[in-house]
Coordinates of C-alpha atoms in Angstrom, one line a residue:
X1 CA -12.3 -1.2 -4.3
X2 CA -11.9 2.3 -2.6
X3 CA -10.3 2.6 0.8
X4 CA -12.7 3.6 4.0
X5 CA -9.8 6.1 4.6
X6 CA -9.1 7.7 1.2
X7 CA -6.2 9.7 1.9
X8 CA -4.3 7.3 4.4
X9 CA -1.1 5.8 3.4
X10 CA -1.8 2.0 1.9
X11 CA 0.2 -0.7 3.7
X12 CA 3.0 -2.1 1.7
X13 CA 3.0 0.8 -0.4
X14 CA 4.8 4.3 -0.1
X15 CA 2.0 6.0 -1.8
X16 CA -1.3 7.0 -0.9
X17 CA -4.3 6.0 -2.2
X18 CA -5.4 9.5 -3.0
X19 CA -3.2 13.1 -2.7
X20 CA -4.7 16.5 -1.5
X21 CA -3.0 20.4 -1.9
X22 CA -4.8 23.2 -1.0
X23 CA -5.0 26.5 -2.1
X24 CA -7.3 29.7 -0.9
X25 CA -7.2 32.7 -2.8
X26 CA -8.7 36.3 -3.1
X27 CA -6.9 39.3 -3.7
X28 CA -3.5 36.7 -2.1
X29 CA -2.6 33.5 -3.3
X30 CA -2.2 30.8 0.0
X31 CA -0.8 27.6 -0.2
X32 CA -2.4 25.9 3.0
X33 CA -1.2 22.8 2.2
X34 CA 1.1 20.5 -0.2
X35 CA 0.5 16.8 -2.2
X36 CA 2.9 15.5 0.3
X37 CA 2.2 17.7 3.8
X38 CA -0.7 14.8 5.4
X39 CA -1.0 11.3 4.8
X40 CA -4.1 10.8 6.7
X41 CA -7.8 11.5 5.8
X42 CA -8.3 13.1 9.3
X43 CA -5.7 15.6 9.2
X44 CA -6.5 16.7 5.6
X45 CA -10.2 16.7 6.6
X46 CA -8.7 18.9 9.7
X47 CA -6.9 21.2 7.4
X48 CA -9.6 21.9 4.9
X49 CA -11.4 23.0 8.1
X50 CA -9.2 25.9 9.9
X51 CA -8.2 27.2 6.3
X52 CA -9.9 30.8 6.5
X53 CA -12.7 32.5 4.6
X54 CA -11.1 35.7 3.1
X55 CA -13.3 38.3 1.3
X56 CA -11.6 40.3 -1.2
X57 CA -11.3 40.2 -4.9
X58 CA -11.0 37.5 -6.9
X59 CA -8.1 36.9 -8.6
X60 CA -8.9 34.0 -10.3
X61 CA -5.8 33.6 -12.2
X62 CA -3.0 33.5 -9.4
X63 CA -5.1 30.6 -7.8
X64 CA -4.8 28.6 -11.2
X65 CA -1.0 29.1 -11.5
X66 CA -0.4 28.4 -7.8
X67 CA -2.5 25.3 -8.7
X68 CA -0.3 24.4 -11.9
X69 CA 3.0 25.0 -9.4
X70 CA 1.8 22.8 -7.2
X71 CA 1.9 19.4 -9.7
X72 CA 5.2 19.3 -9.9
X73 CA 7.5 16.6 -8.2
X74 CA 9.1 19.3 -5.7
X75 CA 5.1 19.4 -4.5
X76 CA 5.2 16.1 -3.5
X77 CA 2.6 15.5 -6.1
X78 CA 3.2 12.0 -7.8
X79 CA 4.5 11.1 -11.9
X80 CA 1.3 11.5 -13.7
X81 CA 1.6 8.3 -15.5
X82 CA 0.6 6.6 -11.8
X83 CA -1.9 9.2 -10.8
X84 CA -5.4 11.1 -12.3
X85 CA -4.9 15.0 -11.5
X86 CA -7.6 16.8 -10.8
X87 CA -8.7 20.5 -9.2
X88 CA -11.7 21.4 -7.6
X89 CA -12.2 25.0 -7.9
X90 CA -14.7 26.5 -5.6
X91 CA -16.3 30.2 -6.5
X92 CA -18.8 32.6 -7.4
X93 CA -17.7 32.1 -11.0
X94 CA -16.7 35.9 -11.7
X95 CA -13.5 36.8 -11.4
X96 CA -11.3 39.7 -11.1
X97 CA -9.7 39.6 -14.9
X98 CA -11.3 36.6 -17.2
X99 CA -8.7 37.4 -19.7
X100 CA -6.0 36.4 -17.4
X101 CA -8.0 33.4 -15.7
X102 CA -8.6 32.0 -18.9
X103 CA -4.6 32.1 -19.8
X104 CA -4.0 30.7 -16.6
X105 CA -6.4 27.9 -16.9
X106 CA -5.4 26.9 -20.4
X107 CA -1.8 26.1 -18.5
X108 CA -3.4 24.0 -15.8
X109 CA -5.2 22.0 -17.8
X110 CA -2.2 20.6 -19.2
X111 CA -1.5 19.1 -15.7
X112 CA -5.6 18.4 -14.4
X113 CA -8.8 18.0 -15.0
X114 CA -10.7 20.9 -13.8
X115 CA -14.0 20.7 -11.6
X116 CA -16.0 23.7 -10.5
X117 CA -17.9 24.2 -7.4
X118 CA -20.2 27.2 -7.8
X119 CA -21.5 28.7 -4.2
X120 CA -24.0 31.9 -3.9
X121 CA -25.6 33.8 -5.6
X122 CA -23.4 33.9 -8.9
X123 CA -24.2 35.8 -11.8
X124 CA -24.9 34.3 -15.4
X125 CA -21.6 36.4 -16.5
X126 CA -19.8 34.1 -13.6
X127 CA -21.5 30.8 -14.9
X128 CA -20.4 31.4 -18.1
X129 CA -16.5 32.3 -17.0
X130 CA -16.5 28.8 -14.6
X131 CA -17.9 26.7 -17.4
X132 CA -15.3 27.7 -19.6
X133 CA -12.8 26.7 -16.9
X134 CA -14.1 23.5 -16.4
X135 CA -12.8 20.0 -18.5
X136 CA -14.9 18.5 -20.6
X137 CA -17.5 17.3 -20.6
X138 CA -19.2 20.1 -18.8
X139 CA -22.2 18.6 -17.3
X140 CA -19.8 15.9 -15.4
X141 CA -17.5 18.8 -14.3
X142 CA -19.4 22.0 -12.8
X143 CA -21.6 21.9 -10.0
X144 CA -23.7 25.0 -7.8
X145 CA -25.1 25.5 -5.1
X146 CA -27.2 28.4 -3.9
X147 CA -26.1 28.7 -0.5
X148 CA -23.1 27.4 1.6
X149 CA -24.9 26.0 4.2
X150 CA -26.2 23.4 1.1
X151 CA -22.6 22.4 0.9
X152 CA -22.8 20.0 4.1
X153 CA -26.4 18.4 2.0
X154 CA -24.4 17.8 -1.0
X155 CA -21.3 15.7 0.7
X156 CA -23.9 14.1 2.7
X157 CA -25.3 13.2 -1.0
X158 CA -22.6 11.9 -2.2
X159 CA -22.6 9.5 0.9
X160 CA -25.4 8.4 0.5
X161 CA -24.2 7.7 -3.3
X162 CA -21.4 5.5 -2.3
X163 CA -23.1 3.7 0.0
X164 CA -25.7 2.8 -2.2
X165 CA -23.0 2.1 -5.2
X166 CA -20.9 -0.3 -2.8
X167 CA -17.8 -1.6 -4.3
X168 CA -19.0 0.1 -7.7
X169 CA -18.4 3.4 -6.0
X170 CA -15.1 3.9 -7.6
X171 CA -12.6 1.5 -10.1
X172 CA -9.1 1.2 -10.1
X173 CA -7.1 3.5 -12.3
X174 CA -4.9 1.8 -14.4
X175 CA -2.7 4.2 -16.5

């Protein structure tokens, strides 16, 4: 059974149910947060929200090997033999040099799975580069939306979702 808190520390355990790092990127790579800087859901959730917006290019490929940098012990990120990793990778789709992204994201996915969130008004050319980044299988692992404020729908969505799945919303992982 999932926890009402999903990133708050378990009692009688040193771990977390779940782990959250955060990186923003566009023309600089920033590391807003580690595996290990919160251990409650309210102050990732707090975090996620003052990280800032910044509009420049996109370079695509820095983000992924910050991402890769960041699943390593040092991180605070946990032996993958007890924990799933996954990225969520939120973007137009295009970016700045696909070449490079797609180097980049052939190393990460050694480490994670990779999800994509598309947001705006994306181009079939950026479609195409985010499905490629995305694990398989596809349909289970890219997402869009048309317009940010539809971001807010989706989560309430998927809360609506759980609610309705109960205690089938999620199932232990056993490595």
């Amino acid at each position: 059974m999932c926890p009402a808190k999903p990133f708050d520390r378990i009692d009688g355990s040193p771990y977390q149910f779940n782990q959250a790092a955060m990186v923003t990127y566009s023309t600089h790579v920033t590391t807003n947060f580690y595996f290990n800087t919160f251990n409650t859901t309210v102050s990732i959730q707090n975090a996620i929200k003052s990280a800032a917006y910044v509009g420049r290019l996109t370079y695509t490929n820095k983000a992924f090997d910050q991402a890769k940098v960041l699943f390593q012990p040092g991180k605070g990120v946990r032996d993958a033999a007890l924990a799933k990793n996954e990225v969520l990778i939120l973007s137009d789709g295009q970016s700045s040099s696909r070449t490079l992204a797609q180097t980049a994201v052939g190393k990460l996915k050694l480490v994670a799975d990779i999800y994509g969130l598309m947001i705006g008004n994306f181009t079939q050319a950026g479609m195409d580069e985010l499905t490629k980044c995305v694990s398989f299988p596809k349909n289970e692992h890219l997402f869009s939306i048309k317009y940010f404020s539809q971001f807010k729908d989706l989560v309430n969505a998927l809360e609506a979702k759980k609610i309705q799945a109960g205690d089938k919303w999620c199932a232990p992982f056993t490595p």
